[in-house]
CSV table of C-alpha atoms in Angstrom, one decimal:
chain,number,residue,atom,x,y,z
A,1,MET,CA,-225.3,-7.2,-87.4
A,2,ASP,CA,-223.8,-5.1,-84.6
A,3,GLN,CA,-222.1,-2.0,-86.0
A,4,ARG,CA,-220.2,-1.5,-82.7
A,5,ARG,CA,-218.8,-4.6,-81.1
A,6,ARG,CA,-218.8,-4.2,-77.3
A,7,GLY,CA,-215.1,-4.7,-76.5
A,8,GLY,CA,-213.7,-6.1,-73.3
A,9,PHE,CA,-210.7,-4.8,-71.4
A,10,LEU,CA,-208.2,-6.7,-73.5
A,11,ASP,CA,-209.9,-5.9,-76.7
A,12,THR,CA,-209.8,-2.1,-76.0
A,13,THR,CA,-206.2,-2.3,-74.8
A,14,VAL,CA,-204.9,-4.2,-77.9
A,15,ARG,CA,-206.9,-1.9,-80.2
A,16,LEU,CA,-205.4,1.3,-78.6
A,17,LEU,CA,-201.9,0.0,-78.7
A,18,THR,CA,-201.8,-1.5,-82.2
A,19,ARG,CA,-203.7,1.2,-84.1
A,20,ARG,CA,-200.6,3.1,-84.9
A,21,ASN,CA,-197.2,1.5,-85.3
A,22,SER,CA,-195.4,4.3,-83.5
A,23,VAL,CA,-197.5,3.7,-80.4
A,24,TYR,CA,-196.9,0.0,-80.7
A,25,ILE,CA,-193.1,0.4,-80.9
A,26,ALA,CA,-193.1,2.9,-78.0
A,27,PHE,CA,-195.1,0.4,-75.9
A,28,ILE,CA,-192.7,-2.4,-76.6
A,29,LEU,CA,-189.6,-0.4,-75.8
A,30,THR,CA,-191.0,1.2,-72.6
A,31,GLY,CA,-192.6,-2.1,-71.7
A,32,ALA,CA,-189.2,-3.8,-72.0
A,33,LEU,CA,-187.4,-1.2,-69.9
A,34,VAL,CA,-190.0,-0.9,-67.2
A,35,GLY,CA,-191.0,-4.6,-67.3
A,36,GLU,CA,-187.4,-5.8,-66.8
A,37,ARG,CA,-187.0,-3.6,-63.7
A,38,VAL,CA,-190.3,-4.8,-62.3
A,39,ILE,CA,-189.7,-8.4,-62.9
A,40,ASP,CA,-186.1,-8.2,-61.5
A,41,TYR,CA,-187.4,-6.6,-58.4
A,42,GLY,CA,-190.3,-9.0,-58.0
A,43,ILE,CA,-188.2,-12.2,-58.5
A,44,ASN,CA,-185.4,-10.9,-56.3
A,45,LYS,CA,-187.9,-10.3,-53.5
A,46,LEU,CA,-189.3,-13.8,-53.9
A,47,TRP,CA,-185.8,-15.2,-53.9
A,48,GLU,CA,-184.8,-13.4,-50.8
A,49,SER,CA,-188.0,-14.4,-49.0
A,50,ARG,CA,-187.3,-18.1,-49.8
A,51,ASN,CA,-183.6,-17.9,-48.8
A,52,VAL,CA,-183.7,-16.0,-45.5
A,53,GLY,CA,-180.3,-16.1,-43.8
A,54,LYS,CA,-178.4,-17.8,-46.5
A,55,ARG,CA,-177.1,-14.8,-48.4
A,56,PHE,CA,-173.5,-13.7,-48.3
A,57,GLU,CA,-174.6,-10.5,-46.4
A,58,ASP,CA,-176.2,-12.7,-43.7
A,59,ILE,CA,-172.9,-14.4,-42.6
A,60,PRO,CA,-172.7,-13.6,-38.9
A,61,SER,CA,-168.9,-13.6,-38.7
A,62,LEU,CA,-168.3,-11.4,-41.8
A,63,GLY,CA,-165.3,-9.2,-41.3
A,64,LYS,CA,-164.4,-10.9,-38.1
A,65,LYS,CA,-161.2,-12.3,-39.5
A,66,VAL,CA,-159.8,-8.9,-40.2
A,67,ALA,CA,-161.1,-7.3,-37.1
A,68,GLU,CA,-159.3,-9.9,-34.9
A,69,GLU,CA,-156.0,-8.7,-36.2
B,1,MET,CA,-189.2,-37.8,-55.7
B,2,ILE,CA,-192.3,-39.6,-56.8
B,3,ALA,CA,-193.7,-39.6,-53.2
B,4,GLY,CA,-196.1,-36.8,-53.3
B,5,LYS,CA,-197.2,-36.9,-56.9
B,6,MET,CA,-198.9,-39.8,-58.6
B,7,PRO,CA,-198.6,-39.8,-62.4
B,8,ALA,CA,-201.9,-39.4,-64.1
B,9,SER,CA,-201.6,-42.8,-65.7
B,10,MET,CA,-201.4,-44.5,-62.3
B,11,LYS,CA,-204.5,-42.6,-61.1
B,12,PHE,CA,-206.3,-43.8,-64.3
B,13,LEU,CA,-205.1,-47.3,-63.5
B,14,ILE,CA,-206.4,-47.3,-60.0
B,15,ARG,CA,-209.7,-45.7,-61.0
B,16,THR,CA,-210.4,-48.2,-63.7
B,17,ALA,CA,-209.3,-51.1,-61.4
B,18,THR,CA,-211.8,-50.1,-58.8
B,19,MET,CA,-214.5,-49.5,-61.3
B,20,PHE,CA,-214.1,-53.0,-62.7
B,21,PRO,CA,-212.9,-55.2,-59.8
B,22,ARG,CA,-213.9,-58.4,-61.5
B,23,SER,CA,-212.2,-57.7,-64.8
B,24,ALA,CA,-209.0,-56.9,-62.9
B,25,SER,CA,-208.7,-60.4,-61.6
B,26,SER,CA,-209.6,-61.9,-64.9
B,27,THR,CA,-207.1,-64.7,-64.8
B,28,SER,CA,-209.1,-66.7,-62.3
B,29,SER,CA,-211.8,-68.9,-63.8
B,30,CYS,CA,-213.4,-69.8,-67.1
B,31,THR,CA,-216.6,-67.9,-66.3
B,32,SER,CA,-214.6,-64.6,-66.4
B,33,SER,CA,-213.3,-65.4,-69.9
B,34,SER,CA,-215.9,-62.9,-71.2
B,35,SER,CA,-214.3,-60.2,-69.2
B,36,ILE,CA,-210.9,-60.8,-70.8
B,37,SER,CA,-212.4,-60.5,-74.2
B,38,THR,CA,-214.2,-57.3,-73.4
B,39,GLY,CA,-212.2,-54.2,-74.5
B,40,ARG,CA,-212.0,-52.5,-71.1
B,41,GLY,CA,-210.7,-55.5,-69.1
B,42,PHE,CA,-208.1,-56.4,-71.8
B,43,ARG,CA,-206.8,-52.9,-72.0
B,44,LEU,CA,-206.5,-52.8,-68.2
B,45,LEU,CA,-204.6,-56.0,-68.1
B,46,ALA,CA,-202.3,-54.8,-70.9
B,47,LEU,CA,-201.6,-51.6,-69.0
B,48,LEU,CA,-200.8,-53.5,-65.8
B,49,GLY,CA,-198.5,-55.8,-67.7
B,50,ALA,CA,-196.7,-52.9,-69.3
B,51,GLY,CA,-196.3,-51.1,-66.0
B,52,ALA,CA,-195.0,-54.2,-64.2
B,53,THR,CA,-192.4,-54.8,-67.0
B,54,GLY,CA,-191.3,-51.2,-66.9
B,55,MET,CA,-190.8,-51.2,-63.2
B,56,LEU,CA,-188.9,-54.5,-63.2
B,57,GLY,CA,-186.7,-53.2,-66.1
B,58,LEU,CA,-185.8,-50.1,-64.2
B,59,SER,CA,-184.9,-52.0,-61.0
B,60,GLY,CA,-182.5,-54.0,-63.1
B,61,LEU,CA,-180.8,-50.8,-64.1
B,62,ALA,CA,-180.4,-49.7,-60.5
B,63,TYR,CA,-178.6,-52.9,-59.5
B,64,ALA,CA,-176.2,-52.7,-62.4
B,65,ASP,CA,-175.1,-49.3,-61.2
B,66,GLU,CA,-173.6,-50.5,-57.9
B,67,ALA,CA,-170.6,-52.1,-59.5
B,68,GLU,CA,-169.8,-48.9,-61.3
B,69,HIS,CA,-170.9,-46.3,-58.7
B,70,GLY,CA,-170.5,-48.0,-55.4
B,71,LEU,CA,-173.3,-48.2,-52.8
B,72,GLN,CA,-176.1,-45.8,-53.8
B,73,SER,CA,-175.8,-42.7,-51.5
B,74,PRO,CA,-178.9,-41.4,-49.8
B,75,SER,CA,-180.4,-38.2,-51.0
B,76,TYR,CA,-179.7,-35.6,-48.4
B,77,PRO,CA,-181.9,-32.6,-48.1
B,78,TRP,CA,-179.4,-30.0,-49.1
B,79,THR,CA,-180.6,-26.5,-48.5
B,80,HIS,CA,-179.5,-25.4,-52.0
B,81,ASN,CA,-181.6,-28.1,-53.8
B,82,GLY,CA,-184.5,-26.6,-55.7
B,83,ILE,CA,-185.3,-23.9,-58.2
B,84,PHE,CA,-185.6,-21.1,-55.7
B,85,SER,CA,-183.0,-22.2,-53.2
B,86,SER,CA,-179.6,-20.4,-52.9
B,87,TYR,CA,-176.4,-21.7,-51.4
B,88,ASP,CA,-176.0,-21.3,-47.6
B,89,HIS,CA,-173.0,-18.9,-47.7
B,90,THR,CA,-172.2,-19.3,-44.1
B,91,SER,CA,-171.8,-23.1,-44.8
B,92,ILE,CA,-169.5,-22.3,-47.7
B,93,ARG,CA,-167.4,-20.2,-45.4
B,94,ARG,CA,-167.0,-23.0,-42.9
B,95,GLY,CA,-166.5,-25.5,-45.7
B,96,HIS,CA,-163.5,-23.5,-46.9
B,97,GLN,CA,-162.1,-23.7,-43.5
B,98,VAL,CA,-162.5,-27.5,-43.4
B,99,PHE,CA,-161.0,-27.7,-46.8
B,100,LYS,CA,-158.0,-25.6,-45.9
B,101,GLN,CA,-157.2,-27.4,-42.7
B,102,VAL,CA,-158.1,-31.0,-43.6
B,103,CYS,CA,-158.3,-31.6,-47.3
B,104,ALA,CA,-155.7,-29.2,-48.8
B,105,ALA,CA,-152.9,-31.3,-47.3
B,106,CYS,CA,-153.4,-33.8,-50.1
B,107,HIS,CA,-155.9,-32.4,-52.6
B,108,SER,CA,-155.3,-29.6,-55.0
B,109,MET,CA,-158.0,-27.2,-56.2
B,110,ASN,CA,-156.4,-25.5,-59.0
B,111,LEU,CA,-159.4,-24.0,-60.7
B,112,ILE,CA,-160.4,-21.8,-57.8
B,113,ALA,CA,-158.6,-18.5,-57.1
B,114,TYR,CA,-158.8,-16.6,-53.8
B,115,ARG,CA,-160.7,-13.8,-55.4
B,116,ASP,CA,-163.5,-16.2,-56.3
B,117,LEU,CA,-164.3,-16.3,-52.6
B,118,ILE,CA,-164.9,-12.5,-52.4
B,119,GLY,CA,-168.6,-11.8,-52.1
B,120,VAL,CA,-169.3,-15.5,-51.6
B,121,ALA,CA,-167.7,-16.5,-48.2
B,122,TYR,CA,-165.3,-13.7,-47.3
B,123,THR,CA,-164.9,-9.9,-47.7
B,124,GLU,CA,-162.1,-8.6,-49.9
B,125,ASP,CA,-160.0,-7.7,-46.9
B,126,GLU,CA,-160.4,-11.2,-45.4
B,127,VAL,CA,-159.5,-12.8,-48.7
B,128,LYS,CA,-156.3,-10.6,-49.0
B,129,GLU,CA,-155.4,-11.8,-45.5
B,130,ILE,CA,-156.0,-15.5,-46.3
B,131,ALA,CA,-154.1,-15.3,-49.6
B,132,ALA,CA,-151.2,-13.6,-47.9
B,133,GLU,CA,-150.7,-16.7,-45.7
B,134,ILE,CA,-149.2,-18.7,-48.7
B,135,GLU,CA,-145.9,-18.2,-50.5
B,136,VAL,CA,-146.0,-18.1,-54.3
B,137,GLN,CA,-143.2,-18.5,-56.7
B,138,ASP,CA,-143.3,-15.6,-59.2
B,139,GLY,CA,-141.9,-15.0,-62.6
B,140,PRO,CA,-138.5,-13.6,-63.4
B,141,ASN,CA,-137.8,-10.2,-61.9
B,142,ASP,CA,-135.7,-7.5,-63.6
B,143,GLU,CA,-132.6,-9.4,-62.7
B,144,GLY,CA,-133.9,-12.6,-64.3
B,145,GLU,CA,-134.4,-14.5,-61.1
B,146,MET,CA,-137.5,-16.3,-59.8
B,147,PHE,CA,-138.6,-14.9,-56.4
B,148,SER,CA,-141.0,-15.9,-53.7
B,149,ARG,CA,-143.8,-13.5,-52.6
B,150,PRO,CA,-146.8,-13.7,-50.3
B,151,GLY,CA,-150.0,-14.7,-52.1
B,152,LYS,CA,-152.5,-12.2,-53.6
B,153,PRO,CA,-156.2,-12.7,-54.3
B,154,SER,CA,-155.5,-13.4,-57.9
B,155,ASP,CA,-153.5,-16.5,-57.1
B,156,TYR,CA,-155.0,-19.9,-57.4
B,157,PHE,CA,-155.3,-22.3,-54.5
B,158,PRO,CA,-151.9,-23.9,-53.9
B,159,ALA,CA,-151.3,-27.5,-54.9
B,160,PRO,CA,-149.9,-29.7,-52.1
B,161,TYR,CA,-147.6,-31.7,-54.5
B,162,ALA,CA,-145.5,-30.5,-57.4
B,163,ASN,CA,-146.9,-33.0,-59.8
B,164,GLU,CA,-148.9,-36.2,-60.1
B,165,GLN,CA,-146.0,-38.5,-59.6
B,166,ALA,CA,-145.1,-36.8,-56.3
B,167,ALA,CA,-148.7,-37.1,-55.2
B,168,ARG,CA,-148.8,-40.8,-56.0
B,169,PHE,CA,-145.5,-41.4,-54.3
B,170,SER,CA,-146.7,-39.8,-51.1
B,171,ASN,CA,-150.0,-41.6,-51.1
B,172,GLY,CA,-149.1,-45.2,-51.8
B,173,GLY,CA,-149.6,-45.0,-55.6
B,174,ALA,CA,-153.1,-43.4,-55.4
B,175,TYR,CA,-153.6,-39.9,-56.8
B,176,PRO,CA,-155.8,-37.6,-54.6
B,177,PRO,CA,-158.0,-36.0,-57.3
B,178,ASP,CA,-158.4,-32.3,-57.8
B,179,LEU,CA,-161.5,-31.2,-56.0
B,180,SER,CA,-162.5,-28.2,-58.1
B,181,LEU,CA,-165.2,-30.1,-60.0
B,182,ILE,CA,-165.6,-33.2,-57.9
B,183,CYS,CA,-169.3,-32.6,-57.3
B,184,LYS,CA,-170.0,-32.5,-61.0
B,185,ALA,CA,-167.5,-35.2,-61.9
B,186,ARG,CA,-169.0,-37.9,-59.8
B,187,HIS,CA,-172.4,-39.5,-60.2
B,188,ASN,CA,-174.8,-37.8,-57.7
B,189,GLY,CA,-171.8,-35.7,-56.7
B,190,GLN,CA,-172.8,-33.9,-53.5
B,191,ASN,CA,-174.6,-36.9,-51.9
B,192,TYR,CA,-171.7,-39.2,-52.9
B,193,VAL,CA,-169.0,-37.0,-51.3
B,194,PHE,CA,-171.0,-36.6,-48.1
B,195,ALA,CA,-171.8,-40.3,-47.9
B,196,LEU,CA,-168.1,-41.2,-48.7
B,197,LEU,CA,-166.7,-38.9,-46.0
B,198,THR,CA,-169.0,-40.2,-43.3
B,199,GLY,CA,-169.3,-43.7,-44.6
B,200,TYR,CA,-166.1,-45.4,-43.3
B,201,ARG,CA,-166.9,-48.6,-41.4
B,202,GLU,CA,-165.7,-52.1,-40.6
B,203,PRO,CA,-165.8,-54.3,-43.7
B,204,PRO,CA,-168.6,-56.9,-43.5
B,205,ALA,CA,-167.6,-60.5,-42.6
B,206,GLY,CA,-165.6,-62.2,-45.2
B,207,VAL,CA,-164.4,-59.0,-46.9
B,208,SER,CA,-160.9,-57.8,-46.3
B,209,VAL,CA,-159.0,-54.9,-47.8
B,210,ARG,CA,-155.3,-55.0,-48.2
B,211,GLU,CA,-152.9,-53.0,-46.1
B,212,GLY,CA,-152.9,-49.4,-47.0
B,213,LEU,CA,-156.5,-49.3,-48.2
B,214,TYR,CA,-159.7,-48.6,-46.2
B,215,TYR,CA,-163.1,-50.0,-46.5
B,216,ASN,CA,-165.8,-47.6,-47.8
B,217,PRO,CA,-168.9,-49.1,-49.4
B,218,TYR,CA,-169.7,-45.9,-51.3
B,219,PHE,CA,-166.4,-46.0,-53.2
B,220,PRO,CA,-166.6,-48.1,-56.3
B,221,GLY,CA,-164.8,-51.3,-55.5
B,222,GLY,CA,-165.1,-50.7,-51.8
B,223,ALA,CA,-161.4,-50.1,-51.1
B,224,ILE,CA,-160.3,-46.5,-51.0
B,225,ALA,CA,-156.8,-45.2,-50.4
B,226,MET,CA,-158.0,-42.2,-48.3
B,227,PRO,CA,-158.3,-42.8,-44.6
B,228,LYS,CA,-161.1,-41.3,-42.5
B,229,VAL,CA,-160.2,-37.7,-42.2
B,230,ILE,CA,-163.5,-36.2,-41.0
B,231,ASN,CA,-163.7,-36.9,-37.3
B,232,ASP,CA,-165.6,-35.3,-34.5
B,233,GLY,CA,-163.8,-32.2,-33.2
B,234,GLY,CA,-161.2,-32.4,-35.9
B,235,ILE,CA,-161.0,-28.7,-36.4
B,236,GLU,CA,-162.3,-25.6,-34.7
B,237,PHE,CA,-164.6,-23.4,-36.7
B,238,GLU,CA,-163.9,-19.7,-36.5
B,239,ASP,CA,-167.5,-18.8,-35.7
B,240,GLY,CA,-167.7,-21.4,-32.9
B,241,THR,CA,-170.0,-23.9,-34.5
B,242,PRO,CA,-169.5,-27.3,-32.9
B,243,ALA,CA,-167.4,-29.3,-35.2
B,244,SER,CA,-169.1,-32.7,-35.4
B,245,ALA,CA,-168.1,-35.0,-38.2
B,246,SER,CA,-171.4,-34.6,-40.0
B,247,GLN,CA,-171.2,-30.8,-39.6
B,248,MET,CA,-167.8,-30.7,-41.1
B,249,ALA,CA,-168.8,-33.0,-44.0
B,250,LYS,CA,-171.9,-31.0,-44.7
B,251,ASP,CA,-170.0,-27.8,-44.8
B,252,VAL,CA,-167.2,-29.1,-46.9
B,253,VAL,CA,-169.7,-30.5,-49.4
B,254,SER,CA,-171.5,-27.2,-49.6
B,255,PHE,CA,-168.1,-25.6,-50.4
B,256,LEU,CA,-167.2,-28.2,-53.0
B,257,THR,CA,-170.7,-27.9,-54.6
B,258,TRP,CA,-170.1,-24.1,-54.8
B,259,ALA,CA,-166.7,-24.6,-56.2
B,260,ALA,CA,-168.0,-26.9,-59.0
B,261,GLU,CA,-171.0,-24.6,-59.7
B,262,PRO,CA,-170.4,-21.1,-58.6
B,263,GLU,CA,-172.9,-19.7,-61.0
B,264,ALA,CA,-175.8,-21.7,-59.5
B,265,ASP,CA,-177.5,-18.8,-57.6
B,266,GLU,CA,-177.3,-16.5,-60.6
B,267,ARG,CA,-178.4,-19.2,-63.0
B,268,LYS,CA,-181.5,-20.0,-61.0
B,269,LEU,CA,-182.4,-16.4,-60.8
B,270,ILE,CA,-182.0,-15.9,-64.5
B,271,GLY,CA,-183.9,-19.0,-65.2
B,272,ALA,CA,-186.8,-17.9,-63.0
B,273,LYS,CA,-187.0,-14.5,-64.6
B,274,TRP,CA,-186.8,-15.5,-68.2
B,275,ILE,CA,-189.1,-18.5,-67.9
B,276,PHE,CA,-191.6,-16.1,-66.4
B,277,VAL,CA,-191.1,-13.7,-69.2
B,278,GLY,CA,-191.4,-16.6,-71.6
B,279,CYS,CA,-194.8,-17.5,-70.2
B,280,LEU,CA,-196.0,-14.0,-70.8
B,281,LEU,CA,-194.6,-14.0,-74.3
B,282,LEU,CA,-196.5,-17.3,-74.9
B,283,PHE,CA,-199.8,-15.4,-74.5
B,284,GLN,CA,-198.7,-12.7,-76.8
B,285,VAL,CA,-197.4,-15.0,-79.5
B,286,GLY,CA,-200.5,-17.2,-79.2
B,287,HIS,CA,-202.8,-14.3,-79.6
B,288,TYR,CA,-200.8,-13.0,-82.6
B,289,LYS,CA,-201.0,-16.4,-84.3
B,290,ARG,CA,-204.7,-16.7,-83.8
B,291,TRP,CA,-205.2,-13.1,-85.0
B,292,LYS,CA,-203.3,-13.8,-88.2
B,293,TRP,CA,-205.1,-17.1,-88.8
B,294,ALA,CA,-208.6,-15.8,-88.0
B,295,PRO,CA,-209.5,-14.9,-91.6
B,296,ILE,CA,-208.4,-18.3,-92.8
B,297,LYS,CA,-210.1,-20.3,-90.0
B,298,SER,CA,-213.4,-18.4,-90.4
B,299,ARG,CA,-213.7,-18.6,-94.1
B,300,LYS,CA,-216.4,-20.6,-95.8
B,301,LEU,CA,-215.7,-22.5,-99.0
B,302,VAL,CA,-218.5,-22.8,-101.5
B,303,LEU,CA,-218.2,-25.5,-104.1
B,304,ASP,CA,-220.1,-24.6,-107.1
B,305,VAL,CA,-219.9,-27.7,-109.1
B,306,VAL,CA,-221.8,-28.5,-112.2
B,307,ASN,CA,-222.1,-32.2,-113.0
């Protein structure tokens, strides 16, 4: 039998993170904070690329009503 | 809707039909009686029969709808249809102008306040200006008297009639419904409203509507009390867009759809983000389950039985 199992990338990562519970918790918390910002940014960018020109900020005559006065 | 994608069952059907051409037409002669009794041919026939019954049954459902919902409206390609599609806010802005100049004469919209338009169609200063155009009755002042003041963004859209009876009296007994939720309250709301507004026409031969009503095939019953109000050049848009009837109808329906579902843009974004996160979590949870179950699934049971 192999004494040392050759681990893949995922195997090594999971082992590193779950060995100690403190590391695990820290990973979850920072992962949530950082991950939410990354996912927000990514999906907002996708949304804006799909909806070019339809946003509120893109209205051509914005502010014109007041400016006419 | 079904155009581009064929359900897997249909692909299977067509594949097996081409593989066994003779068994598909197995109702022809006695020589093919063997093909009916073979498993494959019989299964194919049963599948075809089930499919045909299903489709006929569904078409019956569609016909029954017309008495209840009026003529089925076409599905227009709204730019806000779809998981990743937002409202066209310029269209909402123009739609509000159409509503204010054409519809507000008879229809109330008492769930929408002027401030709801901030950040959607107008800036805060523009909204203050629009609100100030109306007069609002306000509560007792220090002397106990009701007084009249110009509108503020926190006021709701004004109602054209004091109550339902006044509305019915001014419109020949018919009540112009409140439009705040009309696109959710009617079957296939946005397509229905657009088709209705642009669908006025001469009644077909033999059909007559009484004095005071107008023929509109999309209205359940065919006779609607509202005359055709969306006409070419009826209003002038502030941004100079040519005001054809279909342009006005499209913009007002965008506005009404927004009014019924103002949270749609945010809802779609939240859905996209959290379904994505959910998919990631699926991998994590799946791995955790299999990790916990691994000792159980890889055990060997040895039965040491002495007879």
